[in-house]
XYZ file of C-alpha atoms in Angstrom:
479
model
C -0.032 -0.038 -0.032
C 1.765 2.970 -1.202
C 0.864 5.560 1.509
C 4.129 5.948 3.497
C 5.131 9.462 2.641
C 8.699 10.467 3.601
C 8.061 14.158 2.758
C 6.440 15.419 5.933
C 7.888 16.788 9.076
C 7.093 15.066 12.441
C 4.189 16.653 14.188
C 4.826 15.277 17.785
C 8.254 14.159 18.960
C 9.401 10.703 19.077
C 10.698 8.389 21.898
C 12.744 5.605 20.461
C 15.055 5.497 23.377
C 16.866 2.323 24.435
C 14.966 2.612 27.656
C 11.510 2.325 26.136
C 12.522 -0.749 23.983
C 14.330 -2.311 26.942
C 11.172 -1.790 29.061
C 9.048 -3.584 26.581
C 11.456 -6.378 26.011
C 11.903 -6.937 29.748
C 8.127 -7.149 30.169
C 7.881 -9.765 27.407
C 10.690 -11.799 29.035
C 8.804 -11.910 32.267
C 5.992 -13.802 30.320
C 3.519 -11.002 31.067
C 1.843 -10.997 27.701
C 1.607 -14.850 27.341
C -1.509 -15.789 29.473
C -4.911 -15.617 27.680
C -6.231 -13.486 30.409
C -3.711 -10.684 29.696
C -4.305 -10.893 25.852
C -8.066 -10.754 26.471
C -7.759 -7.754 28.789
C -5.730 -5.840 26.156
C -8.111 -6.714 23.253
C -11.030 -5.516 25.495
C -9.092 -2.305 26.161
C -8.684 -1.789 22.411
C -12.284 -2.372 21.908
C -13.113 0.393 24.405
C -10.663 2.686 22.809
C -12.652 2.388 19.520
C -16.057 2.753 21.270
C -15.118 5.545 23.643
C -13.409 7.711 20.970
C -15.560 6.968 17.934
C -16.457 10.630 17.355
C -12.932 11.811 17.897
C -11.670 9.309 15.386
C -14.186 10.142 12.772
C -13.337 13.948 13.222
C -9.696 13.272 12.790
C -10.298 11.168 9.662
C -12.381 13.941 8.207
C -9.671 16.533 8.966
C -6.970 14.365 7.523
C -8.566 12.848 4.400
C -12.010 14.513 4.112
C -13.631 11.090 4.862
C -17.324 11.081 5.351
C -18.783 9.436 8.493
C -19.939 6.457 6.482
C -16.527 5.804 4.882
C -14.778 6.230 8.279
C -17.238 3.713 9.730
C -17.188 1.008 7.109
C -13.505 1.120 6.146
C -12.012 1.992 9.552
C -13.851 1.733 12.752
C -16.218 -1.214 12.108
C -13.552 -3.327 10.538
C -11.370 -2.654 13.610
C -14.124 -3.539 16.007
C -14.885 -6.684 14.073
C -11.329 -7.777 14.194
C -11.251 -7.252 17.980
C -14.559 -9.092 18.468
C -13.353 -12.024 16.285
C -10.099 -12.362 18.216
C -11.869 -12.223 21.550
C -14.290 -14.973 20.389
C -11.586 -17.289 19.111
C -8.508 -16.597 21.158
C -8.623 -19.743 23.235
C -9.020 -21.909 20.207
C -6.307 -20.079 18.308
C -3.799 -20.437 21.216
C -4.367 -24.234 21.652
C -1.568 -26.522 20.784
C -2.198 -28.174 17.378
C -1.674 -32.006 17.547
C -0.234 -33.564 14.466
C 0.071 -37.056 13.057
C 3.035 -39.311 14.012
C 4.851 -42.195 12.399
C 5.685 -45.600 13.971
C 8.977 -44.295 15.095
C 7.112 -41.676 17.309
C 4.021 -43.438 17.948
C 4.340 -43.294 21.735
C 5.281 -39.638 21.560
C 3.136 -36.436 21.618
C 3.731 -34.278 18.593
C 2.188 -30.826 18.326
C 2.696 -27.283 17.167
C 2.767 -24.518 19.743
C 1.817 -21.017 18.730
C 4.431 -18.821 20.506
C 4.646 -14.927 20.350
C 7.838 -13.649 18.604
C 8.549 -10.978 21.242
C 8.944 -7.333 20.566
C 7.053 -6.312 17.425
C 7.189 -3.137 15.356
C 4.122 -1.955 13.370
C 4.623 0.899 10.916
C 1.356 2.167 9.573
C 0.518 4.445 6.543
C -1.682 7.529 6.248
C -4.434 6.444 3.841
C -6.326 4.302 6.258
C -4.414 5.480 9.409
C -6.697 3.695 11.924
C -7.478 0.493 10.074
C -3.842 -0.245 9.050
C -2.554 0.276 12.483
C -5.187 -1.401 14.556
C -5.834 -4.617 12.440
C -2.260 -5.840 12.654
C -2.168 -4.804 16.306
C -5.036 -7.011 17.090
C -3.120 -9.931 15.678
C 0.043 -9.002 17.561
C -1.716 -8.732 20.891
C -3.784 -11.918 20.319
C -0.509 -13.750 19.670
C 1.038 -12.489 22.927
C 3.626 -9.967 21.694
C 4.808 -6.577 23.085
C 4.292 -3.891 20.400
C 5.891 -0.659 19.367
C 3.366 1.354 17.138
C 4.468 3.832 14.562
C 1.511 5.693 13.134
C 1.966 7.879 10.063
C 2.982 11.572 10.673
C 1.262 12.538 7.459
C -2.248 11.907 8.819
C -1.495 14.020 11.837
C -4.879 14.389 13.267
C -5.382 10.636 13.552
C -1.787 10.220 14.672
C -2.572 12.624 17.594
C -5.659 10.626 18.772
C -3.672 7.369 18.567
C -0.683 8.802 20.448
C -2.585 10.623 23.252
C -5.476 8.125 23.857
C -4.580 4.661 22.789
C -1.819 4.128 25.445
C -4.441 4.775 28.133
C -6.284 1.633 27.141
C -3.387 -0.704 26.986
C -0.660 -1.958 29.387
C 2.042 0.609 28.918
C 4.792 -1.744 30.063
C 4.028 -3.866 27.019
C 2.895 -1.351 24.306
C 4.331 2.051 23.221
C 3.455 4.539 20.467
C 6.396 6.319 19.003
C 6.158 9.356 16.735
C 8.231 11.130 14.036
C 8.978 11.415 10.391
C 11.360 9.438 8.119
C 14.528 10.338 10.018
C 13.111 9.138 13.408
C 11.657 5.984 11.752
C 14.966 5.248 10.288
C 16.524 5.561 13.732
C 13.863 3.219 15.069
C 14.641 0.609 12.423
C 18.347 0.415 13.554
C 17.091 -1.339 16.725
C 16.526 -5.003 16.924
C 12.938 -6.220 16.784
C 11.686 -9.786 16.807
C 9.156 -8.981 13.999
C 8.431 -6.094 11.781
C 5.072 -5.259 10.102
C 5.186 -2.616 7.448
C 2.429 -1.112 5.301
C 3.522 1.387 2.541
C 5.173 1.752 -0.783
C 7.484 -0.733 -2.328
C 10.249 1.797 -2.381
C 10.144 2.388 1.398
C 9.373 -1.483 1.847
C 12.811 -2.167 0.412
C 14.366 0.218 2.983
C 12.514 -1.496 5.772
C 13.437 -4.959 4.528
C 17.106 -4.022 4.307
C 16.927 -2.724 7.806
C 15.364 -5.994 9.078
C 17.907 -8.089 7.183
C 20.724 -6.721 9.399
C 19.088 -8.458 12.346
C 17.678 -11.266 10.334
C 14.246 -10.059 11.635
C 11.198 -11.728 10.073
C 8.947 -9.266 8.252
C 5.564 -8.647 6.678
C 5.418 -6.159 3.857
C 1.923 -4.870 2.884
C 2.712 -2.836 -0.284
C 0.847 -1.942 -3.464
C 1.179 -1.458 -7.140
C -0.995 -0.879 -10.192
C -4.103 -2.955 -9.902
C -5.595 -3.966 -13.245
C -9.361 -4.174 -13.917
C -10.383 -5.990 -17.066
C -13.874 -5.313 -18.426
C -15.126 -7.793 -21.011
C -17.397 -6.767 -23.867
C -20.029 -9.355 -22.486
C -21.243 -7.207 -19.481
C -23.559 -4.455 -18.638
C -21.593 -1.180 -18.829
C -23.685 0.610 -16.318
C -23.484 -2.095 -13.651
C -19.582 -2.195 -14.176
C -19.472 1.634 -14.007
C -21.381 1.618 -10.752
C -19.084 -0.727 -9.017
C -15.868 0.477 -10.430
C -16.737 4.089 -9.639
C -17.576 3.309 -6.117
C -14.324 1.551 -5.237
C -12.160 3.773 -7.454
C -13.292 7.031 -5.908
C -13.710 5.680 -2.367
C -11.343 7.736 0.040
C -10.563 9.860 -3.036
C -8.801 6.952 -4.767
C -6.202 6.583 -1.983
C -6.832 2.815 -1.518
C -4.125 0.218 -2.031
C -6.470 -2.230 -3.554
C -8.432 0.203 -5.797
C -8.314 -0.436 -9.505
C -5.466 1.644 -10.964
C -6.467 1.258 -14.628
C -9.176 -0.445 -16.725
C -8.341 -2.755 -19.682
C -11.167 -3.059 -22.203
C -11.920 -2.948 -25.899
C -12.396 0.279 -27.839
C -16.103 -0.626 -28.230
C -16.565 -1.245 -24.407
C -14.640 2.100 -23.804
C -17.211 3.945 -25.754
C -20.013 2.440 -23.600
C -18.095 2.696 -20.391
C -17.272 6.365 -20.405
C -20.787 7.700 -20.481
C -21.739 4.904 -17.951
C -19.019 6.184 -15.616
C -20.119 9.774 -16.040
C -23.625 8.668 -15.079
C -22.357 6.888 -11.928
C -20.143 9.822 -10.855
C -22.967 12.289 -11.234
C -25.458 10.060 -9.269
C -22.817 9.396 -6.490
C -21.342 12.909 -6.115
C -23.730 15.283 -8.011
C -23.027 17.784 -10.900
C -20.345 19.410 -8.867
C -18.393 16.677 -6.960
C -16.338 19.257 -5.178
C -19.553 20.090 -3.077
C -20.304 16.519 -2.285
C -19.786 15.483 1.448
C -19.148 12.005 0.318
C -15.874 12.632 -1.686
C -12.658 12.773 0.174
C -9.652 14.972 -0.247
C -6.065 14.378 -1.098
C -3.859 13.892 1.936
C -1.536 16.813 1.363
C -0.040 19.256 -1.114
C 2.873 17.013 -2.140
C 0.425 14.381 -3.244
C -2.013 16.888 -4.658
C 0.746 18.312 -6.908
C 1.862 14.755 -7.988
C -1.731 13.867 -8.998
C -2.336 17.209 -10.708
C 0.608 16.358 -12.955
C -0.938 13.095 -13.930
C -4.021 14.915 -15.254
C -1.986 15.905 -18.244
C -1.646 12.254 -19.461
C -3.843 10.972 -22.262
C -7.121 12.876 -22.843
C -9.539 13.766 -20.032
C -12.835 12.222 -20.778
C -14.496 12.948 -17.469
C -13.536 15.425 -14.548
C -10.011 16.822 -14.530
C -10.759 19.750 -12.324
C -8.616 20.487 -9.283
C -8.485 22.983 -6.504
C -5.201 23.320 -4.649
C -6.707 25.199 -1.691
C -9.067 22.305 -0.902
C -6.677 19.651 -2.039
C -9.466 18.537 -4.414
C -9.045 16.420 -7.507
C -12.341 15.654 -9.401
C -13.312 12.072 -10.142
C -11.403 11.705 -13.340
C -11.346 9.234 -16.294
C -8.522 9.309 -18.856
C -8.607 7.897 -22.366
C -6.093 7.554 -25.197
C -3.457 6.804 -22.474
C -0.032 5.579 -23.629
C 1.885 2.914 -21.742
C 4.888 5.091 -21.554
C 3.083 8.072 -19.818
C 3.653 8.747 -16.065
C 0.097 7.686 -15.215
C 0.836 4.150 -16.312
C 4.421 4.018 -14.751
C 3.496 4.618 -11.152
C 0.741 3.760 -8.681
C -1.786 6.585 -8.973
C -3.220 6.627 -5.496
C -5.820 9.139 -6.362
C -9.194 9.713 -8.052
C -7.957 9.233 -11.556
C -8.894 6.192 -13.752
C -7.118 5.570 -17.010
C -8.708 3.420 -19.590
C -6.324 1.432 -21.801
C -7.745 -0.390 -24.878
C -6.839 -4.062 -25.650
C -8.215 -6.329 -28.465
C -8.868 -9.460 -26.535
C -8.726 -11.213 -23.237
C -5.412 -12.867 -24.282
C -3.912 -9.410 -24.874
C -5.235 -8.109 -21.490
C -3.595 -11.091 -19.684
C -0.369 -10.529 -21.526
C -0.408 -6.984 -20.671
C -0.889 -7.793 -16.916
C 1.713 -10.566 -16.822
C 4.327 -8.336 -18.328
C 4.116 -6.107 -15.235
C 4.825 -6.525 -11.486
C 2.364 -8.732 -9.649
C -0.439 -6.456 -8.262
C -1.898 -6.372 -4.790
C -5.329 -6.806 -6.319
C -6.806 -7.759 -9.771
C -10.442 -7.364 -10.994
C -12.387 -8.869 -13.860
C -15.966 -8.066 -15.109
C -17.887 -10.346 -17.347
C -21.236 -12.121 -17.688
C -19.176 -15.127 -18.826
C -17.887 -17.107 -15.924
C -15.143 -18.679 -18.122
C -13.749 -15.159 -18.847
C -13.440 -14.334 -15.162
C -11.895 -17.826 -14.455
C -9.448 -17.387 -17.226
C -8.307 -14.093 -15.755
C -8.031 -15.885 -12.329
C -6.159 -18.932 -13.595
C -3.734 -17.263 -15.927
C -2.570 -14.258 -13.627
C -1.117 -13.794 -10.208
C -2.062 -11.157 -7.690
C -2.468 -10.654 -3.871
C -6.299 -10.707 -4.146
C -8.921 -11.260 -6.909
C -12.390 -9.856 -7.391
C -14.767 -11.238 -10.015
C -17.529 -8.757 -10.897
C -16.913 -6.617 -7.842
C -14.325 -4.597 -5.934
C -12.660 -4.801 -2.600
C -15.610 -6.131 -0.712
C -13.439 -9.187 0.053
C -11.621 -7.012 2.562
C -14.571 -7.073 4.809
C -14.199 -10.913 5.135
C -11.730 -11.825 7.980
C -11.776 -15.379 6.584
C -9.905 -14.101 3.665
C -6.208 -12.931 3.851
C -4.860 -9.529 2.663
C -1.355 -9.757 1.342
C 0.546 -9.202 -1.826
C 2.912 -11.224 -3.979
C 6.202 -10.212 -5.322
C 6.497 -6.531 -5.791
C 3.106 -5.962 -3.944
C 4.141 -7.554 -0.640
C 5.286 -10.463 1.600
C 3.084 -12.110 4.095
C -0.743 -11.829 4.928
C -3.164 -10.831 7.691
C -6.704 -10.344 8.765
C -8.601 -12.648 11.124
C -6.749 -15.673 12.126
C -4.109 -14.917 9.490
C -3.091 -12.079 11.697
C -2.714 -14.327 14.690
C -0.593 -16.653 12.646
C 1.546 -13.921 11.194
C 2.592 -12.772 14.693
C 3.121 -16.287 16.043
C 6.028 -18.609 15.789
C 4.854 -22.064 14.890
C 7.130 -24.186 17.223
C 7.466 -27.850 16.473
C 7.273 -29.974 19.579
C 7.770 -33.672 20.283
C 7.407 -34.985 23.802
C 8.676 -38.518 24.454
C 8.611 -40.789 27.520
C 11.981 -40.898 29.432
C 11.544 -44.728 29.838
C 11.257 -47.557 27.419
C 14.814 -47.049 26.257
C 14.938 -50.644 24.932
C 12.746 -49.551 21.993
C 15.540 -47.159 20.940
C 18.162 -49.789 20.383
C 16.828 -49.931 16.812
C 18.278 -46.582 15.966
C 21.640 -46.909 17.641
C 24.868 -48.147 16.066
C 26.140 -50.547 15.033
C 23.922 -50.575 12.074
C 22.871 -53.587 10.118
C 20.543 -54.522 7.292
C 17.798 -55.219 9.710
C 18.003 -51.800 11.438
C 17.926 -50.116 8.046
C 14.977 -51.988 6.774
C 12.864 -51.562 10.046
C 13.770 -47.926 10.407
C 12.936 -47.155 6.800
C 9.562 -48.800 7.214
C 8.868 -47.161 10.597
C 9.725 -43.635 9.156
C 7.752 -44.173 5.859
C 4.685 -42.208 4.839
C 2.666 -45.422 4.939
C 3.295 -45.651 8.755
C 1.958 -42.305 9.622
C -0.795 -42.206 12.201
C -3.408 -39.669 11.325
C -5.329 -37.834 13.949
């Protein structure tokens, strides 16, 4: 998710002192975070934070991104609360040792997987969904029994302020800390040794974080982004497609890591899709979208200027207006876009949607496969075979057939990229698993030593034959 912006000054100081990290690590080493009762209490505290400060969080998100109350609720607060509730409901089950099958050689032993916390975890969140993308991984880290350092984005400064000032009041401060600052302070933070790092941001900054983690061989999750394709087949209803695409493209003013970055369609479909998109935009945001309370704003002047520059690519078919004072970019559709233009060379991360024409499904698939693997990929068609072909012949972090990013509302599905769009996954139990070390355990009786003579030297043909049989897959005892 390309939302980590290195171009902002820190709004509130930063405490990355050795003392803070030492305090958290010492708390972890005492075993304080391991009991289910402690984890439950912290998750409950997190739930209270969301409930008690709902209005403050909504106001902060409006100030930062111009989010409507509905957008803040459905994409931030409700998803966070659902994640907390799911973890509380399933925590005991998730924490249980997982028994596994044995072979004849280990038949009298107990074999299981224990889910252990890594230790001291660092979570670095971006600005585009500054609550969601901080709290959701935090839920998994708490449920797994870790101590956590939280680094909210300094770019979404109003949400950062609420998180920094209020969240620590709801958590055990010997085990959790919020640190603040800009790129320089984050760089300093990354020089310290952590037991796990979870980063959400751009591939460029993700490489910096990964390099820092490599110095300590620290395991890492990278939730990144990229240019998400959206294929529209000729065999579909243009207005239905336009409704769905416009909603999830212009949601949060296009500043969503899984939003469609461009459309691939035939010239004939483009001619039908442009008026359908215009119809959808007008119905959603009115004749003058700038006055709509449901259309967000660009996060800051730097990103506004970047997006304003992209408006010169191709030809503006819809929108194209901008207002620097309000950081407003109109919902825009571009046509006649060339592959070499900047709008097709970088993740847009704004309310601009280029349409690129292709002659066939095969050409669309080739176009996609010649580029980095995206975080999300979408296909629209009345023909299930077309959607399935797109699914089977491409690779992406997530896939949507005939709809957008509604799959993010399902904690039963993971969010994560592949290749350039990320490493690892989370949401629901996937978050718990991400922040847990899967420890292989075998417990054997100290007695019955005579049975072990078989494996001790000197070896003979009989030992070899019997051991091979006892270890073979045909001897596995399934549970």
